[in-house]
Amino acid sequence: MGQTLRLMFSGILIGVLLMVCLIQVWPRDVFIEQQPQPESRESDSFVRCSAEERANYLEELCGEPDYPDEVTLPPTNHFYADEKHRIMICALPKTGCTSWKSFLMKLATGLDEDLGPSHIEENLIKHGITTVKRGIFPDKYRSYYKFIEVRHPFTRLISAYKDKVVDTTNCQGPVDGVFPTWVQFAEYVANGNSSCVNRHWMPYNELCPICKMKFDAVTKLETISTDVDQFLRRHNFTNKYQFGQKNVQPGVPGKTNEDYINELPEKVFSKLRKLMHTDMKLFGYDIDDERRMSCGYGKKGCC
């Protein structure tokens, strides 16, 4: 009986060892495919294309710009140029442009340190950044590497509310001295309330001549880390420069962007979606009837 038990134990041990060996040598990707796979998440789809590829899709959607003799910049426009490296950004508010301007100052000076506020023109000029405002777009900048930073229009609107409306006078609606709730603010914007017209949440295509000139890159706040890495490699910068995200608003603890969107009455949501339709189409964003945000340039399969 003892010998029989020893043989059985030995057989079980050999079987276990063989199984372990099989797992070790079996192709890992085949083994993983047999396991339950997690559902794809929105964040997974944000890294499928480069900033330059997005610019190519933007050009396809706009139609190739013929660069007329003069491009007139809107009053709300601000272009910023690193003259040393011939790099220019069309700064769209509430997309991360404050961080980009600070970063461009670092690149222009070669100093990876805090160089002061990027919203003060004198400080920008001091650190090698030229401000190009309203009027005729200067010819010399046509050959510069031009890019824009965007984010999903709905999350941008939420950020604008938290940063530029709560406890401010930027949008008070019909009652002076009382700042609106999120739903009231969204309704004012959707209905075009005159007291709530502000560049921090105006449509992108009203702030920058997006389809009148060629852009070389479109970066996104959702993929900022990857986009900055690609940007540094594209221009042969070392990775010593730290890109710090500034003016991040925490909002109400425990309240997500989805919570804000789900609070909107159907009529207000529909109006906002229509208002933001062009921006979402140009930059590969969407939001469906169920209020699920997504990205993708049509059939391109690229975000």
mmCIF file of C-alpha atoms in Angstrom:
data_model
loop_
_atom_site.group_PDB
_atom_site.id
_atom_site.type_symbol
_atom_site.label_atom_id
_atom_site.label_comp_id
_atom_site.label_asym_id
_atom_site.label_seq_id
_atom_site.Cartn_x
_atom_site.Cartn_y
_atom_site.Cartn_z
ATOM 1 C CA MET A 1 0.000 0.000 0.000
ATOM 2 C CA GLY A 2 2.855 2.385 0.876
ATOM 3 C CA GLN A 3 4.493 1.767 -2.497
ATOM 4 C CA THR A 4 1.196 2.443 -4.301
ATOM 5 C CA LEU A 5 0.789 5.779 -2.490
ATOM 6 C CA ARG A 6 4.361 6.717 -3.337
ATOM 7 C CA LEU A 7 3.739 5.975 -7.023
ATOM 8 C CA MET A 8 0.523 8.012 -7.018
ATOM 9 C CA PHE A 9 2.251 10.947 -5.325
ATOM 10 C CA SER A 10 5.121 10.775 -7.799
ATOM 11 C CA GLY A 11 2.679 10.761 -10.707
ATOM 12 C CA ILE A 12 0.848 13.808 -9.386
ATOM 13 C CA LEU A 13 4.155 15.640 -8.826
ATOM 14 C CA ILE A 14 5.351 14.890 -12.357
ATOM 15 C CA GLY A 15 2.024 16.090 -13.758
ATOM 16 C CA VAL A 16 2.274 19.373 -11.870
ATOM 17 C CA LEU A 17 5.851 19.896 -13.066
ATOM 18 C CA LEU A 18 4.857 19.220 -16.670
ATOM 19 C CA MET A 19 2.004 21.733 -16.409
ATOM 20 C CA VAL A 20 4.351 24.382 -15.031
ATOM 21 C CA CYS A 21 6.831 23.759 -17.830
ATOM 22 C CA LEU A 22 4.069 23.945 -20.423
ATOM 23 C CA ILE A 23 2.945 27.326 -19.118
ATOM 24 C CA GLN A 24 6.550 28.561 -19.155
ATOM 25 C CA VAL A 25 7.232 27.632 -22.782
ATOM 26 C CA TRP A 26 3.777 28.215 -24.322
ATOM 27 C CA PRO A 27 3.684 31.475 -26.292
ATOM 28 C CA ARG A 28 2.696 34.164 -23.771
ATOM 29 C CA ASP A 29 0.404 36.055 -26.113
ATOM 30 C CA VAL A 30 -1.574 32.912 -26.891
ATOM 31 C CA PHE A 31 -1.955 32.159 -23.201
ATOM 32 C CA ILE A 32 -3.149 35.688 -22.447
ATOM 33 C CA GLU A 33 -5.685 35.637 -25.247
ATOM 34 C CA GLN A 34 -7.409 32.704 -23.581
ATOM 35 C CA GLN A 35 -8.017 34.731 -20.434
ATOM 36 C CA PRO A 36 -11.017 37.054 -19.958
ATOM 37 C CA GLN A 37 -9.992 40.423 -21.418
ATOM 38 C CA PRO A 38 -11.028 43.728 -19.841
ATOM 39 C CA GLU A 39 -13.421 45.881 -21.788
ATOM 40 C CA SER A 40 -11.743 48.646 -23.753
ATOM 41 C CA ARG A 41 -11.726 51.954 -21.909
ATOM 42 C CA GLU A 42 -11.992 55.453 -23.303
ATOM 43 C CA SER A 43 -8.480 56.278 -22.089
ATOM 44 C CA ASP A 44 -7.052 53.357 -24.077
ATOM 45 C CA SER A 45 -8.211 54.893 -27.345
ATOM 46 C CA PHE A 46 -6.592 58.263 -26.736
ATOM 47 C CA VAL A 47 -3.081 57.149 -27.758
ATOM 48 C CA ARG A 48 -3.686 55.706 -31.189
ATOM 49 C CA CYS A 49 -2.214 58.488 -33.284
ATOM 50 C CA SER A 50 0.439 61.171 -33.095
ATOM 51 C CA ALA A 51 -0.112 64.912 -32.930
ATOM 52 C CA GLU A 52 1.114 65.190 -36.522
ATOM 53 C CA GLU A 53 -1.386 62.580 -37.706
ATOM 54 C CA ARG A 54 -4.199 64.518 -36.050
ATOM 55 C CA ALA A 55 -3.055 67.629 -37.930
ATOM 56 C CA ASN A 56 -3.270 65.667 -41.182
ATOM 57 C CA TYR A 57 -6.833 64.599 -40.384
ATOM 58 C CA LEU A 58 -7.677 68.194 -39.467
ATOM 59 C CA GLU A 59 -6.430 69.293 -42.873
ATOM 60 C CA GLU A 60 -8.548 66.635 -44.582
ATOM 61 C CA LEU A 61 -11.636 67.815 -42.729
ATOM 62 C CA CYS A 62 -10.963 71.500 -43.383
ATOM 63 C CA GLY A 63 -9.779 71.102 -46.937
ATOM 64 C CA GLU A 64 -6.213 72.043 -47.788
ATOM 65 C CA PRO A 65 -5.741 75.741 -46.944
ATOM 66 C CA ASP A 66 -4.656 77.836 -49.884
ATOM 67 C CA TYR A 67 -3.112 80.488 -47.636
ATOM 68 C CA PRO A 68 -4.764 83.613 -49.004
ATOM 69 C CA ASP A 69 -2.702 86.769 -49.199
ATOM 70 C CA GLU A 70 -3.941 87.769 -45.766
ATOM 71 C CA VAL A 71 -5.198 85.767 -42.796
ATOM 72 C CA THR A 72 -7.045 87.936 -40.307
ATOM 73 C CA LEU A 73 -6.819 86.849 -36.701
ATOM 74 C CA PRO A 74 -9.983 87.228 -34.581
ATOM 75 C CA PRO A 75 -9.990 89.651 -31.616
ATOM 76 C CA THR A 76 -10.064 86.759 -29.168
ATOM 77 C CA ASN A 77 -7.018 85.101 -30.743
ATOM 78 C CA HIS A 78 -3.595 84.738 -29.182
ATOM 79 C CA PHE A 79 -0.646 83.156 -30.960
ATOM 80 C CA TYR A 80 2.602 82.691 -29.055
ATOM 81 C CA ALA A 81 5.949 82.093 -30.765
ATOM 82 C CA ASP A 82 9.275 80.743 -29.590
ATOM 83 C CA GLU A 83 11.388 82.779 -32.007
ATOM 84 C CA LYS A 84 14.576 80.841 -31.296
ATOM 85 C CA HIS A 85 13.147 77.491 -32.385
ATOM 86 C CA ARG A 86 10.497 78.815 -34.795
ATOM 87 C CA ILE A 87 7.648 77.159 -32.898
ATOM 88 C CA MET A 88 4.190 78.696 -32.510
ATOM 89 C CA ILE A 89 1.020 77.773 -30.626
ATOM 90 C CA CYS A 90 -2.492 79.060 -31.111
ATOM 91 C CA ALA A 91 -3.494 79.148 -27.464
ATOM 92 C CA LEU A 92 -7.062 77.980 -26.896
ATOM 93 C CA PRO A 93 -8.178 78.794 -23.320
ATOM 94 C CA LYS A 94 -8.973 75.981 -20.890
ATOM 95 C CA THR A 95 -7.040 73.378 -22.860
ATOM 96 C CA GLY A 96 -3.681 73.575 -21.081
ATOM 97 C CA CYS A 97 -2.316 76.617 -22.913
ATOM 98 C CA THR A 98 -0.961 78.119 -19.660
ATOM 99 C CA SER A 99 1.219 75.060 -19.213
ATOM 100 C CA TRP A 100 2.356 75.183 -22.848
ATOM 101 C CA LYS A 101 3.348 78.854 -22.635
ATOM 102 C CA SER A 102 5.384 78.150 -19.504
ATOM 103 C CA PHE A 103 6.976 75.188 -21.288
ATOM 104 C CA LEU A 104 7.840 77.283 -24.362
ATOM 105 C CA MET A 105 9.587 79.799 -22.101
ATOM 106 C CA LYS A 106 11.735 76.966 -20.769
ATOM 107 C CA LEU A 107 12.645 75.842 -24.273
ATOM 108 C CA ALA A 108 13.392 79.374 -25.468
ATOM 109 C CA THR A 109 15.715 80.090 -22.524
ATOM 110 C CA GLY A 110 17.126 76.602 -22.039
ATOM 111 C CA LEU A 111 16.224 76.847 -18.348
ATOM 112 C CA ASP A 112 14.183 74.100 -16.715
ATOM 113 C CA GLU A 113 12.813 76.204 -13.874
ATOM 114 C CA ASP A 114 9.823 78.322 -12.949
ATOM 115 C CA LEU A 115 10.182 81.471 -15.061
ATOM 116 C CA GLY A 116 7.188 83.321 -13.694
ATOM 117 C CA PRO A 117 3.597 83.809 -14.867
ATOM 118 C CA SER A 118 2.881 82.968 -18.488
ATOM 119 C CA HIS A 119 -0.205 85.202 -18.690
ATOM 120 C CA ILE A 120 1.848 88.417 -18.386
ATOM 121 C CA GLU A 121 3.048 89.570 -21.799
ATOM 122 C CA GLU A 122 6.117 91.375 -20.465
ATOM 123 C CA ASN A 123 7.314 88.184 -18.798
ATOM 124 C CA LEU A 124 6.781 86.172 -21.979
ATOM 125 C CA ILE A 125 8.773 88.670 -24.035
ATOM 126 C CA LYS A 126 11.522 88.688 -21.406
ATOM 127 C CA HIS A 127 11.882 84.930 -21.860
ATOM 128 C CA GLY A 128 11.871 84.818 -25.653
ATOM 129 C CA ILE A 129 8.155 84.388 -26.418
ATOM 130 C CA THR A 130 6.442 86.767 -28.837
ATOM 131 C CA THR A 131 2.716 87.451 -28.589
ATOM 132 C CA VAL A 132 0.813 87.793 -31.872
ATOM 133 C CA LYS A 133 -2.670 89.164 -31.331
ATOM 134 C CA ARG A 134 -5.519 90.409 -33.496
ATOM 135 C CA GLY A 135 -4.979 91.701 -36.997
ATOM 136 C CA ILE A 136 -3.190 90.367 -40.049
ATOM 137 C CA PHE A 137 -1.170 87.204 -39.441
ATOM 138 C CA PRO A 138 2.512 88.124 -40.095
ATOM 139 C CA ASP A 139 4.027 86.407 -43.135
ATOM 140 C CA LYS A 140 7.199 85.412 -41.306
ATOM 141 C CA TYR A 141 5.272 82.960 -39.131
ATOM 142 C CA ARG A 142 3.871 80.940 -42.022
ATOM 143 C CA SER A 143 6.955 78.712 -42.046
ATOM 144 C CA TYR A 144 6.993 78.181 -38.273
ATOM 145 C CA TYR A 145 6.017 74.854 -36.709
ATOM 146 C CA LYS A 146 2.448 75.663 -35.643
ATOM 147 C CA PHE A 147 0.330 73.594 -33.275
ATOM 148 C CA ILE A 148 -2.792 73.780 -31.155
ATOM 149 C CA GLU A 149 -3.827 72.066 -27.943
ATOM 150 C CA VAL A 150 -7.409 70.838 -27.493
ATOM 151 C CA ARG A 151 -9.534 68.791 -25.120
ATOM 152 C CA HIS A 152 -13.045 67.352 -25.248
ATOM 153 C CA PRO A 153 -15.372 70.384 -25.537
ATOM 154 C CA PHE A 154 -17.651 69.122 -22.766
ATOM 155 C CA THR A 155 -14.847 68.666 -20.225
ATOM 156 C CA ARG A 156 -13.488 72.057 -21.278
ATOM 157 C CA LEU A 157 -16.855 73.655 -20.501
ATOM 158 C CA ILE A 158 -16.916 71.977 -17.089
ATOM 159 C CA SER A 159 -13.379 73.174 -16.360
ATOM 160 C CA ALA A 160 -14.314 76.708 -17.428
ATOM 161 C CA TYR A 161 -17.254 76.683 -15.032
ATOM 162 C CA LYS A 162 -15.139 75.545 -12.076
ATOM 163 C CA ASP A 163 -12.284 77.960 -12.820
ATOM 164 C CA LYS A 164 -13.862 81.022 -14.417
ATOM 165 C CA VAL A 165 -17.480 81.159 -13.228
ATOM 166 C CA VAL A 166 -17.738 79.992 -9.620
ATOM 167 C CA ASP A 167 -17.234 83.014 -7.314
ATOM 168 C CA THR A 168 -16.451 85.328 -10.263
ATOM 169 C CA THR A 169 -18.267 87.922 -12.354
ATOM 170 C CA ASN A 170 -17.603 86.212 -15.707
ATOM 171 C CA CYS A 171 -21.136 84.885 -16.059
ATOM 172 C CA GLN A 172 -23.885 85.982 -13.696
ATOM 173 C CA GLY A 173 -26.911 85.499 -15.890
ATOM 174 C CA PRO A 174 -29.995 87.610 -15.185
ATOM 175 C CA VAL A 175 -29.279 88.148 -11.469
ATOM 176 C CA ASP A 176 -26.345 90.450 -10.660
ATOM 177 C CA GLY A 177 -24.088 89.382 -7.839
ATOM 178 C CA VAL A 178 -25.189 85.745 -7.923
ATOM 179 C CA PHE A 179 -23.013 83.244 -9.747
ATOM 180 C CA PRO A 180 -24.986 80.527 -11.527
ATOM 181 C CA THR A 181 -25.143 76.856 -10.718
ATOM 182 C CA TRP A 182 -23.592 74.472 -13.210
ATOM 183 C CA VAL A 183 -26.937 73.759 -14.876
ATOM 184 C CA GLN A 184 -27.785 77.468 -15.081
ATOM 185 C CA PHE A 185 -24.378 78.250 -16.575
ATOM 186 C CA ALA A 186 -24.733 75.493 -19.156
ATOM 187 C CA GLU A 187 -28.177 76.815 -20.066
ATOM 188 C CA TYR A 188 -26.857 80.376 -20.460
ATOM 189 C CA VAL A 189 -24.088 79.145 -22.769
ATOM 190 C CA ALA A 190 -26.449 76.917 -24.762
ATOM 191 C CA ASN A 191 -28.905 79.787 -25.249
ATOM 192 C CA GLY A 192 -26.240 82.355 -26.129
ATOM 193 C CA ASN A 193 -26.852 84.566 -23.085
ATOM 194 C CA SER A 194 -24.946 87.806 -23.787
ATOM 195 C CA SER A 195 -23.511 88.015 -20.265
ATOM 196 C CA CYS A 196 -21.931 84.582 -20.695
ATOM 197 C CA VAL A 197 -19.937 85.099 -23.886
ATOM 198 C CA ASN A 198 -16.356 84.449 -22.888
ATOM 199 C CA ARG A 199 -13.258 83.170 -24.695
ATOM 200 C CA HIS A 200 -12.662 80.540 -22.010
ATOM 201 C CA TRP A 201 -15.571 78.490 -23.348
ATOM 202 C CA MET A 202 -16.215 79.902 -26.816
ATOM 203 C CA PRO A 203 -16.004 77.316 -29.637
ATOM 204 C CA TYR A 204 -12.484 76.647 -30.887
ATOM 205 C CA ASN A 205 -13.298 77.669 -34.439
ATOM 206 C CA GLU A 206 -14.289 81.130 -33.172
ATOM 207 C CA LEU A 207 -10.982 81.618 -31.355
ATOM 208 C CA CYS A 208 -8.416 80.477 -33.877
ATOM 209 C CA PRO A 209 -8.362 80.465 -37.726
ATOM 210 C CA ILE A 210 -8.247 76.676 -37.643
ATOM 211 C CA CYS A 211 -9.133 76.023 -41.274
ATOM 212 C CA LYS A 212 -7.413 79.066 -42.762
ATOM 213 C CA MET A 213 -3.843 77.911 -42.230
ATOM 214 C CA LYS A 214 -1.902 74.692 -41.970
ATOM 215 C CA PHE A 215 -1.091 73.351 -38.528
ATOM 216 C CA ASP A 216 1.720 70.858 -38.047
ATOM 217 C CA ALA A 217 0.407 69.227 -34.886
ATOM 218 C CA VAL A 218 -2.691 68.892 -32.717
ATOM 219 C CA THR A 219 -1.931 67.967 -29.125
ATOM 220 C CA LYS A 220 -4.594 66.880 -26.653
ATOM 221 C CA LEU A 221 -4.898 67.435 -22.941
ATOM 222 C CA GLU A 222 -6.042 63.814 -22.571
ATOM 223 C CA THR A 223 -2.731 62.561 -23.989
ATOM 224 C CA ILE A 224 -0.472 65.397 -22.873
ATOM 225 C CA SER A 225 2.363 63.219 -21.531
ATOM 226 C CA THR A 226 2.697 61.223 -24.765
ATOM 227 C CA ASP A 227 2.288 64.323 -26.920
ATOM 228 C CA VAL A 228 4.976 66.249 -25.043
ATOM 229 C CA ASP A 229 7.401 63.309 -25.403
ATOM 230 C CA GLN A 230 6.749 63.242 -29.157
ATOM 231 C CA PHE A 231 7.136 67.021 -29.323
ATOM 232 C CA LEU A 232 10.539 66.887 -27.599
ATOM 233 C CA ARG A 233 11.772 64.153 -29.939
ATOM 234 C CA ARG A 234 10.403 65.956 -32.994
ATOM 235 C CA HIS A 235 12.467 69.065 -32.199
ATOM 236 C CA ASN A 236 15.513 67.236 -30.809
ATOM 237 C CA PHE A 237 15.107 68.640 -27.301
ATOM 238 C CA THR A 238 16.518 66.738 -24.364
ATOM 239 C CA ASN A 239 14.111 65.309 -21.819
ATOM 240 C CA LYS A 240 15.456 67.578 -19.058
ATOM 241 C CA TYR A 241 12.528 69.957 -19.536
ATOM 242 C CA GLN A 242 9.645 69.207 -17.207
ATOM 243 C CA PHE A 243 6.133 69.939 -18.463
ATOM 244 C CA GLY A 244 4.112 71.024 -15.440
ATOM 245 C CA GLN A 245 0.325 71.141 -15.659
ATOM 246 C CA LYS A 246 -0.899 74.418 -14.205
ATOM 247 C CA ASN A 247 -4.293 75.785 -13.123
ATOM 248 C CA VAL A 248 -5.808 72.355 -12.514
ATOM 249 C CA GLN A 249 -9.138 72.865 -10.772
ATOM 250 C CA PRO A 250 -10.213 70.152 -8.304
ATOM 251 C CA GLY A 251 -13.941 70.952 -8.354
ATOM 252 C CA VAL A 252 -16.385 69.312 -5.971
ATOM 253 C CA PRO A 253 -14.832 66.302 -4.188
ATOM 254 C CA GLY A 254 -16.188 63.032 -5.556
ATOM 255 C CA LYS A 255 -17.975 64.685 -8.478
ATOM 256 C CA THR A 256 -16.834 63.487 -11.903
ATOM 257 C CA ASN A 257 -17.198 65.028 -15.345
ATOM 258 C CA GLU A 258 -19.843 62.409 -16.063
ATOM 259 C CA ASP A 259 -21.800 63.629 -13.028
ATOM 260 C CA TYR A 260 -21.778 67.176 -14.377
ATOM 261 C CA ILE A 261 -22.933 66.038 -17.808
ATOM 262 C CA ASN A 262 -25.678 63.803 -16.417
ATOM 263 C CA GLU A 263 -27.115 66.753 -14.471
ATOM 264 C CA LEU A 264 -27.932 68.612 -17.687
ATOM 265 C CA PRO A 265 -31.590 68.654 -18.789
ATOM 266 C CA GLU A 266 -32.062 66.951 -22.154
ATOM 267 C CA LYS A 267 -32.885 70.217 -23.931
ATOM 268 C CA VAL A 268 -29.738 71.921 -22.649
ATOM 269 C CA PHE A 269 -27.582 68.888 -23.441
ATOM 270 C CA SER A 270 -28.889 68.761 -27.009
ATOM 271 C CA LYS A 271 -28.225 72.460 -27.569
ATOM 272 C CA LEU A 272 -24.694 72.174 -26.217
ATOM 273 C CA ARG A 273 -23.966 69.150 -28.375
ATOM 274 C CA LYS A 274 -25.121 71.091 -31.430
ATOM 275 C CA LEU A 275 -23.057 74.117 -30.390
ATOM 276 C CA MET A 276 -19.930 71.977 -30.005
ATOM 277 C CA HIS A 277 -20.505 69.779 -33.048
ATOM 278 C CA THR A 278 -17.918 71.467 -35.282
ATOM 279 C CA ASP A 279 -15.193 71.385 -32.631
ATOM 280 C CA MET A 280 -15.855 67.730 -31.886
ATOM 281 C CA LYS A 281 -15.768 66.816 -35.573
ATOM 282 C CA LEU A 282 -12.559 68.739 -36.312
ATOM 283 C CA PHE A 283 -10.641 67.249 -33.416
ATOM 284 C CA GLY A 284 -11.993 63.722 -33.214
ATOM 285 C CA TYR A 285 -14.339 63.942 -30.240
ATOM 286 C CA ASP A 286 -17.919 62.852 -29.757
ATOM 287 C CA ILE A 287 -20.649 62.342 -27.175
ATOM 288 C CA ASP A 288 -23.594 60.036 -27.853
ATOM 289 C CA ASP A 289 -27.239 60.102 -26.843
ATOM 290 C CA GLU A 290 -26.324 58.229 -23.667
ATOM 291 C CA ARG A 291 -23.848 61.028 -22.862
ATOM 292 C CA ARG A 292 -20.811 58.809 -23.221
ATOM 293 C CA MET A 293 -17.779 60.765 -24.373
ATOM 294 C CA SER A 294 -15.458 59.253 -26.965
ATOM 295 C CA CYS A 295 -12.927 60.157 -29.602
ATOM 296 C CA GLY A 296 -12.085 59.090 -33.146
ATOM 297 C CA TYR A 297 -11.784 60.635 -36.593
ATOM 298 C CA GLY A 298 -14.670 58.867 -38.309
ATOM 299 C CA LYS A 299 -13.419 55.724 -39.988
ATOM 300 C CA LYS A 300 -9.769 56.560 -39.336
ATOM 301 C CA GLY A 301 -9.794 54.673 -36.052
ATOM 302 C CA CYS A 302 -7.522 57.323 -34.579
ATOM 303 C CA CYS A 303 -7.989 59.632 -31.611
#
